XYZ file of C-alpha atoms in Angstrom:
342
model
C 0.000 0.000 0.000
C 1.714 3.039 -1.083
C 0.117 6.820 0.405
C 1.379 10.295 -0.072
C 1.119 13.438 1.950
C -1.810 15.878 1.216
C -1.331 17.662 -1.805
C -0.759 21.740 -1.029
C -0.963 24.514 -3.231
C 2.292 25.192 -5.259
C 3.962 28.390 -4.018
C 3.997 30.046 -7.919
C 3.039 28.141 -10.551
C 2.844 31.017 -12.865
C 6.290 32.311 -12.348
C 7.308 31.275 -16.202
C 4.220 32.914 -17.278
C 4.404 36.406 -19.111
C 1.543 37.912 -17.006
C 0.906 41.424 -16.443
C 1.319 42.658 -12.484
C -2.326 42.380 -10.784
C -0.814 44.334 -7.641
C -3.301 46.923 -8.205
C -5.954 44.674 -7.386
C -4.565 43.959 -3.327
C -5.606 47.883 -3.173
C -9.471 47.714 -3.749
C -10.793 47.250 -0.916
C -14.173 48.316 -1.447
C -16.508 47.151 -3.774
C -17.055 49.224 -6.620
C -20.054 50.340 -9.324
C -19.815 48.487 -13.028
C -20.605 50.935 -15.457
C -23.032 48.765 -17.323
C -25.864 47.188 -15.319
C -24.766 49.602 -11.927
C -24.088 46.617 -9.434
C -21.792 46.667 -6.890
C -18.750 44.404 -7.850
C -15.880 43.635 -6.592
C -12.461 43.596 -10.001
C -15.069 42.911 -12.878
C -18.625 42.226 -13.179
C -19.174 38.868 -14.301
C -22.718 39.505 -16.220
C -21.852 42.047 -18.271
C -17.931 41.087 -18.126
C -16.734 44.329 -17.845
C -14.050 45.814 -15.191
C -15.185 47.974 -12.360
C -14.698 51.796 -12.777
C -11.251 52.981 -12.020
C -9.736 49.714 -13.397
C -10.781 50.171 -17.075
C -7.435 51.090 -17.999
C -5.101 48.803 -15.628
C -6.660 45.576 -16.473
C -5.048 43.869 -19.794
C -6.766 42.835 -22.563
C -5.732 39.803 -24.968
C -6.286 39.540 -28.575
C -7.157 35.929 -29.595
C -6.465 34.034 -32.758
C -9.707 32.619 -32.687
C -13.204 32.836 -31.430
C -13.947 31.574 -28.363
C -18.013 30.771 -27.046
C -18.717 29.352 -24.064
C -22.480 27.683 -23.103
C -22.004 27.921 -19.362
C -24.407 25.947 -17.110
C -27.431 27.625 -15.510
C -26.408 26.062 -11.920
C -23.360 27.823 -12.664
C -22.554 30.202 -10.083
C -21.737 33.074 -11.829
C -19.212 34.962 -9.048
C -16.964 31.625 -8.894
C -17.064 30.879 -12.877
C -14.174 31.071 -14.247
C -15.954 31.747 -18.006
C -15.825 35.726 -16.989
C -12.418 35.942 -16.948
C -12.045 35.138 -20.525
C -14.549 37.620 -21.628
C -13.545 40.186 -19.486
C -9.566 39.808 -20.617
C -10.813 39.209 -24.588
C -13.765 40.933 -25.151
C -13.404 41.138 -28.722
C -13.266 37.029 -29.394
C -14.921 35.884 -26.304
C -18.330 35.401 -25.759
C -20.606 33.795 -22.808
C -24.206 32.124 -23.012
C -26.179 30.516 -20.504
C -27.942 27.344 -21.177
C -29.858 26.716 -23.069
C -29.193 29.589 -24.748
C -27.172 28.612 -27.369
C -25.779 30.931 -30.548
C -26.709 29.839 -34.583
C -23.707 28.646 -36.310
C -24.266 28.527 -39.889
C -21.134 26.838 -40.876
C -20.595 23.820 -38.396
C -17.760 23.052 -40.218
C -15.646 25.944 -38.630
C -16.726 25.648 -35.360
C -15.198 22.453 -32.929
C -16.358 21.813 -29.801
C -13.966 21.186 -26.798
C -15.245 17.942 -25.030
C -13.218 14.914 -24.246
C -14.585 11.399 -25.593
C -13.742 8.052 -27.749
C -14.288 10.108 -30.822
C -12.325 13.196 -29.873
C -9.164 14.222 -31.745
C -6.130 16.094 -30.895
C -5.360 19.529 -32.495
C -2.304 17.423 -34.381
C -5.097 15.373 -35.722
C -7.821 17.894 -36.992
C -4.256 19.825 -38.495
C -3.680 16.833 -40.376
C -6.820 16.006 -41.464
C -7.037 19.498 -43.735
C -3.792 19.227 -44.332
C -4.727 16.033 -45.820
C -7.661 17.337 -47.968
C -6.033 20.342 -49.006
C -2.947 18.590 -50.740
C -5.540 16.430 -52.338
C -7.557 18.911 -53.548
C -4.627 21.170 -54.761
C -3.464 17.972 -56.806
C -6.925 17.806 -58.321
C -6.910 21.259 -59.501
C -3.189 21.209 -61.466
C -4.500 17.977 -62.673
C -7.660 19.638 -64.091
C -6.212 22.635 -64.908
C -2.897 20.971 -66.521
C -3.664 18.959 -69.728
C -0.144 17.429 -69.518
C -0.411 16.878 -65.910
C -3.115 14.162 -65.606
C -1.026 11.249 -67.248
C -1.297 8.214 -65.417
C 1.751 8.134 -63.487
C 0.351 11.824 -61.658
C -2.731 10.454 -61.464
C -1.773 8.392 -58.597
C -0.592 12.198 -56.403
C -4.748 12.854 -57.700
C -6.429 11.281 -54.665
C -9.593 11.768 -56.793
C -8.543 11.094 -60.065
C -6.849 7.598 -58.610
C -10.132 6.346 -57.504
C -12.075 7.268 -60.327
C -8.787 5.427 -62.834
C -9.975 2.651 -64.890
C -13.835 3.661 -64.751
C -13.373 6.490 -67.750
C -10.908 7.357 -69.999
C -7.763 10.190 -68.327
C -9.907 13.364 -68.850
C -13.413 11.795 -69.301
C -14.525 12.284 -66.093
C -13.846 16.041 -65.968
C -17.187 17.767 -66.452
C -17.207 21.450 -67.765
C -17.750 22.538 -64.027
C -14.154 20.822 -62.889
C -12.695 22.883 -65.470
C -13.226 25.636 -63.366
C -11.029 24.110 -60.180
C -14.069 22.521 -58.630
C -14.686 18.722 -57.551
C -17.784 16.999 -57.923
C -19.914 15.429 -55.170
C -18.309 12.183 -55.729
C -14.775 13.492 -56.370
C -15.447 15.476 -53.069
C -16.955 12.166 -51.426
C -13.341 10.383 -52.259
C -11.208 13.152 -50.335
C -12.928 13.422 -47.269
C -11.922 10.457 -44.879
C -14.009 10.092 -42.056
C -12.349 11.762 -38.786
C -12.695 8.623 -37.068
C -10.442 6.965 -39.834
C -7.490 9.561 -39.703
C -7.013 9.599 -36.085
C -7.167 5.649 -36.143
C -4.318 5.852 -38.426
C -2.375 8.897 -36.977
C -2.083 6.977 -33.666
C -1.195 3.829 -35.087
C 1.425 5.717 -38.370
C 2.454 8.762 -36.764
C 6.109 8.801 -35.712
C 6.543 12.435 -35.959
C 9.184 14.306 -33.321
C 7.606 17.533 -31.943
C 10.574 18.946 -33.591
C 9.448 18.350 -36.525
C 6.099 18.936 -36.009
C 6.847 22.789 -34.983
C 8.957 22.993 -38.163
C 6.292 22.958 -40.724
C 3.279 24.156 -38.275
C 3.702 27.428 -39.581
C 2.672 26.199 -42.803
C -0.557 25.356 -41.925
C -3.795 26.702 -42.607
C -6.050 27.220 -39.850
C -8.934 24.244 -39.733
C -11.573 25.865 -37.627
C -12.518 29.492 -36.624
C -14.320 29.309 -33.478
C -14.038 26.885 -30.294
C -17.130 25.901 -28.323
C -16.692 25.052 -24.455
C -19.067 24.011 -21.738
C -18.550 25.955 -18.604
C -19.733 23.310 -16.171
C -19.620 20.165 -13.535
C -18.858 17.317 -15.458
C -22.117 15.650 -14.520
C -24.294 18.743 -15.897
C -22.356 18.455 -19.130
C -23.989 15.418 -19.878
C -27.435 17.608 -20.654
C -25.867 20.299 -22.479
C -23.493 18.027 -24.955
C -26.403 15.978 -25.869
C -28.329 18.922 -27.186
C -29.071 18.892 -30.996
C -27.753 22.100 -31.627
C -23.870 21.014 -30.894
C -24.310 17.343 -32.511
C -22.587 17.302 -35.671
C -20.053 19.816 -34.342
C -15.790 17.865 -34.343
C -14.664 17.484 -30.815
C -11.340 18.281 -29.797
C -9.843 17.515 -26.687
C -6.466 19.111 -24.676
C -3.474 17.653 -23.741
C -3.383 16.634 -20.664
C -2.410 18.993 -18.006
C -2.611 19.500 -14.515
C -5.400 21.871 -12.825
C -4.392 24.705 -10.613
C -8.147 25.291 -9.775
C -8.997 25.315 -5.992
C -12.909 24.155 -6.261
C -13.536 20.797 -5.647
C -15.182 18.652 -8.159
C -16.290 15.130 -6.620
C -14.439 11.962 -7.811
C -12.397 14.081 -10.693
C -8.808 14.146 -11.223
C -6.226 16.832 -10.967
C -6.388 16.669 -15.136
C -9.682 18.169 -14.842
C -9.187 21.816 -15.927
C -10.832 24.842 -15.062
C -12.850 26.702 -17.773
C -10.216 29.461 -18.316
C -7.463 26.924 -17.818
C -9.054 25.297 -21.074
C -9.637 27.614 -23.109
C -5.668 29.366 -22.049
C -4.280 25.713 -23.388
C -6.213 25.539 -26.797
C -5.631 29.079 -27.297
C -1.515 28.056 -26.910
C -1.767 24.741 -28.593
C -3.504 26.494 -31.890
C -0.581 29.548 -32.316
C 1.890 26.739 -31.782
C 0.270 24.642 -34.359
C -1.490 27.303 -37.071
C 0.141 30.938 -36.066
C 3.522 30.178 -34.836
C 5.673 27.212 -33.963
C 7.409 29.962 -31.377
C 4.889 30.960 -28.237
C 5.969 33.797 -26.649
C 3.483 34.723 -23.591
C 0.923 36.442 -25.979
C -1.938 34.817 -24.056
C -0.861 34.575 -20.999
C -2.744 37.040 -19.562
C -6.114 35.219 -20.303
C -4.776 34.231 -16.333
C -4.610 37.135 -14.730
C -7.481 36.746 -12.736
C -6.852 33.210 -12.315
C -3.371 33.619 -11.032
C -4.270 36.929 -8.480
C -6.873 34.377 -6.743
C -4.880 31.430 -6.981
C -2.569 33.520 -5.157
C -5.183 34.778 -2.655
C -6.793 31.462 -1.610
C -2.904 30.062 -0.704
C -2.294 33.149 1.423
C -5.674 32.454 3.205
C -5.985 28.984 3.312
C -2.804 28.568 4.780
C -0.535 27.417 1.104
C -4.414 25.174 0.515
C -3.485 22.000 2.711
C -6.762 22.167 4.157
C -8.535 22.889 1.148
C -11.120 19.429 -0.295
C -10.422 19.724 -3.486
C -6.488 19.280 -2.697
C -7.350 16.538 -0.148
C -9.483 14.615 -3.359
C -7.191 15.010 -5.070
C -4.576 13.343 -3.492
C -7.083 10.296 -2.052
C -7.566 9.865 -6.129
C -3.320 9.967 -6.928
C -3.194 7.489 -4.043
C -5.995 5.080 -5.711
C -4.124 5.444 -8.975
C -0.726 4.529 -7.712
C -2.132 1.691 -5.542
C -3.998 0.644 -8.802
C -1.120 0.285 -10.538
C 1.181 -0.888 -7.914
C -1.128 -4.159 -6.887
């Protein structure tokens, strides 16, 4: 039997981080008006996910390379959510809806939703998967476009054109429409492989170093425009993610990574992030993948807020020893080990 001392609260986690000075915030002592709805509030006001008066200017804001919604529970309390933070540090690619209030996405195909699951792939795997479709549909077009190109020895770089060999003559089954760079519904039907497929055979092909991976991520053209997330327990998520409106949507799930959050969640390991955690490490994972293989702090700010009250529940909980969700935590590392030990 193997046991281990309760888990406490690190001293600075954020120390590497690149995150603007939230000293000004240890001088409010009083609660103060938001501008907006006229409520007292104490840094920002998490309903209209604004900063108090006097603050407008001191608090940072963070510009996002993608949009960012989050469907937060209606249980959720909203002065302990971590969803405000994010809109309140991006207001200009964050936005926040209660259930079941959910926004109309007319193009499902540039939205993904972040939920873990058997049929959830890794941002490597969704970046592969255009990349994937894009070479092959790139090779279609010289191939239409290029009379000389379409022999049958580059036919077989035509994903298209090698499936359709043998049925028609080399240029027979180029309508007057394909002439223009377009694929038919078949062609089209012949270049998209099933998500489910890809990420089978990434995990089972895919030998790539993450040095090489960062090399050519910069080549890459972004897959999706906007990430969903569900701001809630994990057993309330089960109502929202069944809802029709998301079905359909990819899901995408983090690395995994260790929470810094100090609310408890029953039975849940320390892997189980907090909303702003989340969307912080897709926000990171997608410039190091689509915007730049090089990550230089630009987001880390989306924890300001996060790291000022992490920093204020270890001063007053005496470094968080006492704290459940730190004492759960460690009962679960114990089962795990023991697990695996016996």
């Amino acid at each position: 039997m193997i046991s281990s001392d309760t888990k406490s609260m690190e001293e600075n986690p954020f120390e590497s981080f690149k995150i603007s000075s939230s000293d000004f915030l240890n001088s409010l002592e009083n609660r103060t008006i938001c501008p907006k709805c006229l409520k007292s509030r104490k840094f920002y006001c998490y309903n209209c996910f604004v900063p108090v008066k006097g603050t407008e200017n001191l608090i940072p804001k963070v510009k996002l390379p993608l949009k960012v919604d989050i469907i937060k529970h209606p249980n959720e309390c909203d002065g302990k959510s971590t969803s405000a933070h994010a809109a309140v540090l991006a207001p200009d690619d964050v936005r926040v809806f209660t259930y079941p209030c959910i926004p109309d996405y007319p193009d499902p195909s540039k939205v993904v939703l972040v939920f873990p699951g058997k049929n959830s792939l890794t941002l490597e795997e969704i970046a592969s998967i255009s990349s994937t479709i894009k070479q092959s549909t790139e090779n279609h077009n010289d191939c239409i476009q290029n009379p000389g190109w379409s022999s049958p020895g580059n036919m077989e770089n035509c994903s298209p054109c090698t499936n359709l060999k043998g049925n028609n003559s080399t240029n027979s089954h180029f309508s007057d429409e394909d002439k223009g760079g377009n694929l038919t519904a078949e062609e089209q039907d012949s270049t998209d492989l099933t998500l489910k497929q890809v990420s089978t055979k990434r995990k089972n092909e895919d030998t790539t170093t993450e040095d090489q991976k960062k090399q050519r991520t910069s080549l890459r053209d972004p897959p999706f425009e906007r990430a969903v997330f569900i701001d809630s327990t994990w057993k309330q998520t089960k109502g929202i993610i069944a809802d029709d409106r998301l079905k359909g949507m990819t899901c995408i799930q983090l690395k995994s990574r260790e929470t810094k959050f100090w609310r408890h969640q029953k039975d849940n390991p320390g892997t189980y992030l907090s909303t702003i955690e989340a969307v912080y490490y897709l926000i990171r994972d997608y410039h190091e993948l689509f915007v730049d293989s090089v990550y230089d702090g630009e987001y880390d700010n989306l924890l300001f807020f996060f790291s000022f009250m992490y920093q204020k529940i270890r001063t007053t909980y005496d470094g968080g020893k006492n704290l459940k969700a730190y004492k759960e935590r460690a009962k679960i590392n114990d089962a795990s080990v023991n697990e695996i030990v016996e």
